[in-house]
């Protein structure tokens, strides 16, 4: 491809991207059935001959763009998806064309430098112990796996067991304690690591999904205790201070899943929810949810930097790297420089900007809850402590019907969940683009009895 052709192709992609971005506030939040059916246009046999790249882009845009869930727009309140800040998406474009393998200094000096800085900034803004290692991974799932692997390896080493050499056969048993409201991905990663569901010790929770410290299963020096900052339905936080004190006295390892909730720590208004969390040993959080970086982006943070670097070590004869190089801190050996969009957000928003965004979303969630509770048969079930509003209608059927009707409108999107055995729907405010006016609009849609 000649330089000029390459330039034209990027300009074409940029023009289409700009056009998409310009319409995210006005296009349907979720595609129509017809737009989804039009995806059949992609069902072709694998071409033998090359296709012109502009033709490919045109098809991608014409069929693909209308079939997106417009989660990057202001009216999407589903899951805890978050949007993408322009600064982060723009930095990520450069990351794409740089195509750096962010394994080590040798593979990319710029990625190694910026990810080291991003890691320090993340530890700083989240007020976690100085010197903690930060591995940039694809997801809170993958990063949680890295942290728990480091936890198990460390607890075994303290008992004189060399996990790297001898594996798990015959090893002393390491127990895990998890909340009965832990995120499904935590159960998955524990399963993948070989912790059977039937052997996990389950910590009972209160009505909002926070662990009850008085009902905590027994802890000892062979236990990994998994806590949660931000339950995915209610936004509840486990009471860290009393629980972590107990765990530390017992010699247990404490891991915190803070996929979105950890960002509350940046604010003045919600910092108290995370009090004591700094006493844990490891934490995971996502960039792609509340920090509004592009997918896929998450962080494994470990107070004992060597524990993570040794558990995830992948130095090879042909690819030896600094001990704390990224290839030794996350699941991936080769990967894109996903720490750079995180750096870009922290650089452009600053501490204050991140705090403002998180506080604004929490205030908007309050406003949303107050505006709909008791109207149009909606009941807000949770105490809104963060950015999540959990609701139900008078019965199961109307909850499902109402959610389906709102989704079909294409003007607002949110999903259903099950809370304590009952169907519910869930509104999450986590997109930088959502304004107070968008919240007013959502309230009037949700409470419109027509
Ligand atoms: C989303 C989420 C996860 C999983 O994060 P991924 O990045 O999707 O793997 C884990 N825990 C909580 C509380 C979450 O909200």
XYZ file of C-alpha atoms and ligand atoms in Angstrom:
465
model
C 0.000 0.000 0.000
C 1.391 3.387 -0.940
C 1.670 6.027 1.786
C -0.990 8.113 0.148
C -3.420 5.166 0.138
C -2.719 4.474 3.781
C -3.372 8.092 4.660
C -6.650 8.072 2.736
C -7.756 4.961 4.557
C -7.120 6.476 7.982
C -8.920 9.639 6.950
C -11.864 7.537 5.797
C -11.943 5.713 9.156
C -11.611 8.998 11.043
C -14.468 10.582 9.089
C -16.719 7.614 9.828
C -15.688 7.599 13.497
C -16.415 11.319 13.775
C -19.776 10.888 12.115
C -20.653 8.114 14.589
C -19.538 10.118 17.590
C -21.558 13.130 16.443
C -24.741 11.072 16.550
C -24.372 9.123 19.802
C -26.736 11.490 21.592
C -29.476 11.175 18.994
C -29.272 7.704 17.472
C -31.193 4.761 18.892
C -29.521 3.462 22.036
C -30.069 -0.102 20.864
C -30.611 -1.333 17.294
C -33.993 -2.284 15.877
C -34.686 -5.875 14.911
C -34.282 -4.859 11.268
C -30.860 -3.329 11.934
C -29.811 -6.501 13.702
C -31.117 -8.610 10.838
C -29.142 -6.501 8.389
C -25.999 -7.955 9.997
C -26.699 -10.904 7.720
C -24.986 -8.752 5.121
C -21.706 -9.807 6.712
C -22.500 -13.508 6.117
C -20.348 -14.040 3.068
C -18.021 -16.850 2.168
C -14.399 -16.152 2.992
C -13.204 -14.123 0.025
C -10.536 -15.650 -2.166
C -9.389 -12.412 -3.668
C -8.534 -9.213 -1.780
C -11.239 -6.642 -1.084
C -10.510 -2.952 -1.267
C -10.100 -1.630 2.284
C -12.451 1.335 1.659
C -15.130 -1.135 0.558
C -14.556 -3.113 3.762
C -14.782 0.078 5.874
C -17.957 1.165 4.134
C -19.547 -2.195 4.874
C -18.346 -2.137 8.467
C -19.816 1.302 8.980
C -23.033 0.852 7.003
C -24.009 -2.462 8.548
C -21.995 -2.327 11.748
C -22.576 1.151 13.175
C -26.395 0.857 13.250
C -26.106 -2.478 15.050
C -24.044 -1.143 17.936
C -25.351 -0.836 21.470
C -24.722 2.884 21.891
C -23.110 2.432 25.267
C -20.827 5.351 24.545
C -23.837 7.670 24.344
C -25.519 9.545 27.219
C -28.707 7.457 27.404
C -27.187 4.073 28.093
C -27.670 3.011 31.714
C -27.017 -0.727 31.330
C -24.684 -2.880 33.434
C -21.759 -0.685 34.536
C -20.422 -0.124 31.058
C -19.100 3.442 31.173
C -18.353 5.389 28.005
C -15.108 6.444 26.457
C -13.548 9.827 27.113
C -12.425 11.515 23.870
C -8.903 11.976 25.238
C -8.672 8.258 25.967
C -10.081 7.209 22.586
C -7.771 9.648 20.814
C -4.709 8.360 22.675
C -5.839 4.836 21.858
C -5.859 5.653 18.145
C -2.198 6.523 18.376
C -1.623 3.337 20.360
C -3.247 1.405 17.502
C -1.020 2.820 14.810
C 2.075 2.579 17.000
C 1.183 -1.105 17.469
C 3.538 -1.467 20.391
C 3.967 -4.748 22.175
C 3.855 -3.543 25.758
C 5.786 -6.454 27.299
C 8.937 -4.685 28.344
C 11.313 -1.811 27.765
C 12.949 -3.809 24.959
C 9.708 -4.226 23.014
C 8.518 -0.663 23.602
C 10.387 2.033 25.506
C 7.421 4.407 25.343
C 4.877 1.842 26.562
C 7.163 0.754 29.395
C 7.673 4.361 30.477
C 4.049 5.464 30.264
C 2.670 2.321 31.897
C 5.144 2.691 34.758
C 3.937 6.269 35.202
C 0.265 5.313 34.804
C 0.756 2.609 37.424
C 2.261 5.077 39.900
C -0.514 7.582 39.207
C -3.205 4.947 39.720
C -1.701 3.957 43.072
C -1.468 7.637 43.972
C -4.999 8.649 42.977
C -6.497 5.559 44.617
C -4.395 6.231 47.713
C -3.065 2.659 47.903
C 0.282 1.683 49.437
C 3.241 3.337 47.662
C 5.341 0.914 45.677
C 2.439 -1.422 44.851
C 2.864 -3.138 41.480
C 0.296 -2.413 38.776
C -0.213 -4.867 35.922
C -2.385 -3.687 33.034
C -4.642 -6.481 31.814
C -7.684 -7.033 29.659
C -10.294 -7.204 32.404
C -10.972 -7.293 36.102
C -11.430 -11.029 35.572
C -7.928 -11.542 34.158
C -6.388 -9.128 36.656
C -8.206 -10.766 39.554
C -6.802 -14.073 38.384
C -3.284 -12.616 38.501
C -3.827 -11.276 42.027
C -5.274 -14.511 43.391
C -2.462 -16.491 41.769
C 0.028 -14.222 43.559
C -1.923 -14.635 46.798
C -1.924 -18.419 46.665
C 1.728 -18.636 45.693
C 2.684 -16.322 48.568
C 0.629 -18.125 51.223
C 2.101 -21.451 50.095
C 5.625 -20.075 50.117
C 5.116 -18.927 53.706
C 4.472 -22.566 54.533
C 7.603 -23.649 52.717
C 5.789 -24.898 49.601
C 7.276 -24.074 46.198
C 4.247 -23.770 43.945
C 6.242 -23.023 40.792
C 8.244 -26.207 41.168
C 5.831 -28.602 42.821
C 2.436 -27.394 41.693
C -0.683 -28.110 43.678
C -0.566 -31.859 44.024
C 0.093 -32.583 47.676
C 0.249 -28.884 48.564
C -1.291 -27.593 51.804
C -4.872 -26.529 51.103
C -5.424 -22.830 50.518
C -8.973 -21.771 51.325
C -10.906 -18.919 49.821
C -13.598 -16.892 51.496
C -15.965 -15.082 49.132
C -19.038 -12.991 49.645
C -22.338 -14.576 48.665
C -22.801 -11.448 46.519
C -19.390 -11.652 44.830
C -19.355 -10.927 41.103
C -19.757 -13.971 38.884
C -16.351 -13.317 37.314
C -14.708 -13.850 40.701
C -16.314 -17.287 40.978
C -15.135 -17.972 37.433
C -11.523 -16.997 38.007
C -11.414 -18.969 41.249
C -12.777 -22.007 39.413
C -10.184 -21.590 36.673
C -7.477 -21.478 39.345
C -8.768 -24.755 40.749
C -10.781 -23.553 43.732
C -13.878 -25.736 43.627
C -17.158 -23.966 44.198
C -18.128 -26.529 46.806
C -15.018 -25.833 48.880
C -15.274 -22.045 48.874
C -16.233 -20.560 52.223
C -19.134 -18.218 51.692
C -19.433 -15.006 53.699
C -23.094 -14.035 54.243
C -24.153 -10.485 53.404
C -26.663 -7.983 54.725
C -29.741 -6.689 52.899
C -27.603 -4.482 50.637
C -25.037 -7.077 49.716
C -22.220 -6.095 52.081
C -20.469 -8.830 54.083
C -21.639 -9.038 57.679
C -18.385 -8.970 59.703
C -19.971 -10.947 62.520
C -20.737 -13.838 60.195
C -17.336 -14.034 58.530
C -16.090 -17.639 58.183
C -12.948 -18.409 60.200
C -9.712 -17.047 58.725
C -6.153 -18.285 59.054
C -2.773 -18.016 57.376
C -3.958 -20.393 54.622
C -6.906 -18.209 53.630
C -7.470 -15.793 50.778
C -10.302 -13.449 51.687
C -12.023 -11.758 48.743
C -13.817 -8.508 49.506
C -15.790 -6.217 47.269
C -15.844 -2.468 46.668
C -19.080 -1.871 44.774
C -21.626 -4.685 44.533
C -22.783 -4.814 40.954
C -26.503 -4.297 41.716
C -26.549 -2.071 44.773
C -23.073 -0.509 44.771
C -22.571 -1.743 48.353
C -19.102 -1.878 49.921
C -17.945 -4.483 52.400
C -16.969 -2.961 55.787
C -13.216 -3.083 55.201
C -11.832 -1.768 58.465
C -13.175 -4.426 60.861
C -12.866 -7.276 58.368
C -9.317 -6.490 57.263
C -8.218 -6.105 60.895
C -9.475 -9.638 61.570
C -7.853 -11.004 58.432
C -4.503 -9.413 59.166
C -4.500 -10.762 62.719
C -5.102 -14.234 61.259
C -2.367 -13.919 58.611
C -4.816 -14.187 55.708
C -4.352 -12.508 52.295
C -7.002 -9.915 51.495
C -7.992 -9.250 47.905
C -10.482 -6.557 46.902
C -12.580 -6.637 43.732
C -13.143 -2.950 43.029
C -13.958 -3.218 39.328
C -15.848 0.077 39.380
C -16.324 0.933 43.068
C -12.658 1.534 43.830
C -12.959 4.876 42.028
C -15.178 6.156 44.851
C -11.928 6.478 46.753
C -10.883 9.411 44.574
C -13.735 11.603 45.836
C -14.225 13.503 49.065
C -17.919 12.636 49.171
C -17.598 8.844 48.864
C -14.080 8.126 50.091
C -15.463 6.915 53.417
C -16.965 3.863 51.705
C -13.455 2.641 50.979
C -12.000 3.353 54.396
C -9.598 0.631 55.473
C -9.241 -0.743 51.954
C -5.592 0.311 51.907
C -4.919 -2.466 54.401
C -5.601 -5.176 51.799
C -2.881 -7.018 49.885
C -4.253 -6.772 46.353
C -6.931 -4.952 44.403
C -8.415 -5.107 40.932
C -10.131 -2.314 39.106
C -11.259 -1.597 35.581
C -10.380 1.322 33.362
C -13.150 0.470 30.901
C -16.007 0.981 33.348
C -16.010 4.076 35.515
C -12.729 5.604 34.357
C -14.222 5.708 30.843
C -11.219 4.333 28.966
C -11.775 2.195 25.866
C -12.178 -1.568 26.208
C -10.350 -3.593 27.237
C -8.563 -2.181 30.186
C -8.043 -3.226 33.790
C -5.450 -3.225 36.539
C -4.047 -5.810 38.934
C -2.577 -3.962 41.911
C -0.453 -5.776 44.459
C 1.136 -4.280 47.568
C 3.993 -6.794 47.508
C 5.274 -5.980 44.037
C 7.563 -9.014 43.977
C 4.698 -11.354 44.830
C 2.877 -10.346 41.640
C 6.041 -10.173 39.529
C 7.085 -13.671 40.561
C 3.664 -15.260 40.223
C 3.220 -13.849 36.716
C 6.858 -14.108 35.641
C 7.399 -14.899 31.988
C 11.014 -14.004 31.406
C 12.442 -16.139 28.647
C 15.978 -16.549 27.368
C 15.054 -14.671 24.250
C 12.846 -12.180 26.098
C 14.389 -11.461 29.451
C 12.908 -8.344 30.941
C 13.219 -6.170 33.991
C 11.684 -8.058 36.922
C 8.743 -5.657 37.100
C 8.202 -5.373 33.355
C 4.572 -5.644 32.319
C 5.040 -9.148 30.871
C 5.656 -10.178 34.492
C 2.667 -8.390 36.002
C -0.323 -9.541 33.996
C -1.699 -12.555 32.157
C -0.562 -11.483 28.731
C 2.908 -11.908 27.314
C 2.190 -9.699 24.294
C -0.454 -7.053 24.402
C -1.380 -3.525 23.344
C -0.322 -0.606 25.545
C -3.616 -0.295 27.351
C -2.007 1.664 30.153
C -1.610 4.608 27.780
C -5.325 5.536 27.580
C -5.384 5.285 31.391
C -2.438 7.679 31.523
C -4.296 9.935 29.056
C -7.394 10.107 31.284
C -5.383 10.836 34.419
C -3.317 13.453 32.581
C -6.276 15.272 31.025
C -8.778 15.053 33.892
C -6.310 15.194 36.735
C -7.208 14.143 40.254
C -9.922 16.787 40.385
C -11.489 15.824 37.077
C -11.749 12.126 37.964
C -13.234 13.044 41.324
C -15.719 15.445 39.705
C -16.877 12.794 37.228
C -17.395 10.130 39.894
C -19.127 12.554 42.276
C -21.358 13.815 39.484
C -22.467 10.275 38.621
C -23.233 9.541 42.272
C -25.292 12.734 42.547
C -27.072 11.899 39.292
C -27.900 8.422 40.612
C -29.409 10.043 43.725
C -31.442 12.392 41.604
C -32.596 9.568 39.353
C -33.639 7.415 42.316
C -35.510 10.288 43.982
C -37.237 11.132 40.710
C -38.636 7.661 40.048
C -39.144 6.035 43.455
C -42.849 5.560 44.111
C -43.852 6.792 40.644
C -45.347 4.658 37.892
C -45.254 1.651 40.294
C -41.447 1.796 40.472
C -39.828 0.968 43.764
C -36.151 1.728 44.321
C -34.909 -1.250 46.315
C -31.421 -0.184 47.294
C -30.085 2.631 49.387
C -28.241 4.514 46.680
C -24.724 4.765 48.084
C -22.920 5.045 44.758
C -23.931 5.163 41.073
C -26.240 2.131 40.956
C -30.028 2.338 41.246
C -31.815 -0.978 41.700
C -35.566 -1.018 41.049
C -38.584 -3.213 40.646
C -42.233 -2.825 39.712
C -45.076 -4.306 41.733
C -44.566 -7.802 40.346
C -42.306 -9.977 38.256
C -44.240 -9.644 35.030
C -44.522 -5.875 35.051
C -40.797 -5.553 35.844
C -39.983 -7.622 32.753
C -42.587 -5.877 30.561
C -41.524 -2.408 31.608
C -37.827 -3.128 30.961
C -38.606 -4.633 27.555
C -40.760 -1.620 26.633
C -38.035 0.843 27.602
C -35.408 -1.138 25.701
C -37.639 -1.277 22.617
C -38.119 2.489 22.673
C -34.496 2.926 21.589
C -34.334 6.057 23.737
C -32.949 4.568 26.907
C -31.318 1.266 27.700
C -30.907 -0.667 30.927
C -31.011 -4.309 31.862
C -32.621 -6.681 34.284
C -31.134 -8.578 37.171
C -32.243 -10.834 39.980
C -31.988 -9.452 43.488
C -32.600 -11.835 46.383
C -34.532 -14.113 44.066
C -36.725 -11.338 42.647
C -36.494 -9.861 39.144
C -35.377 -6.254 39.189
C -33.964 -3.686 36.808
C -30.800 -1.752 37.256
C -29.749 1.741 36.256
C -26.068 2.610 36.261
C -24.750 6.132 35.838
C -21.185 5.714 34.671
C -20.780 7.554 31.373
C -18.926 10.899 31.262
C -21.399 12.076 28.609
C -24.520 11.758 30.757
C -25.633 15.247 31.816
C -28.141 16.351 34.440
C -30.546 17.089 31.567
C -30.155 13.480 30.381
C -31.094 12.346 33.882
C -34.223 14.571 33.812
C -35.085 13.035 30.448
C -34.609 9.520 31.861
C -36.832 10.364 34.844
C -39.628 11.616 32.624
C -39.419 8.547 30.410
C -39.394 6.161 33.356
C -42.297 7.859 35.085
C -44.417 8.465 31.993
C -47.546 6.450 32.684
C -48.828 6.631 29.098
C -17.586 -5.917 35.796
C -17.175 -6.467 37.105
C -16.206 -7.469 37.190
C -15.583 -8.082 35.975
O -14.859 -7.123 35.270
P -14.425 -7.392 33.764
O -13.513 -6.267 33.454
O -15.682 -7.378 32.977
O -13.756 -8.719 33.738
C -15.836 -7.916 38.438
N -16.396 -7.407 39.543
C -17.324 -6.441 39.511
C -17.878 -5.923 40.798
C -17.746 -5.940 38.288
O -18.673 -4.974 38.239
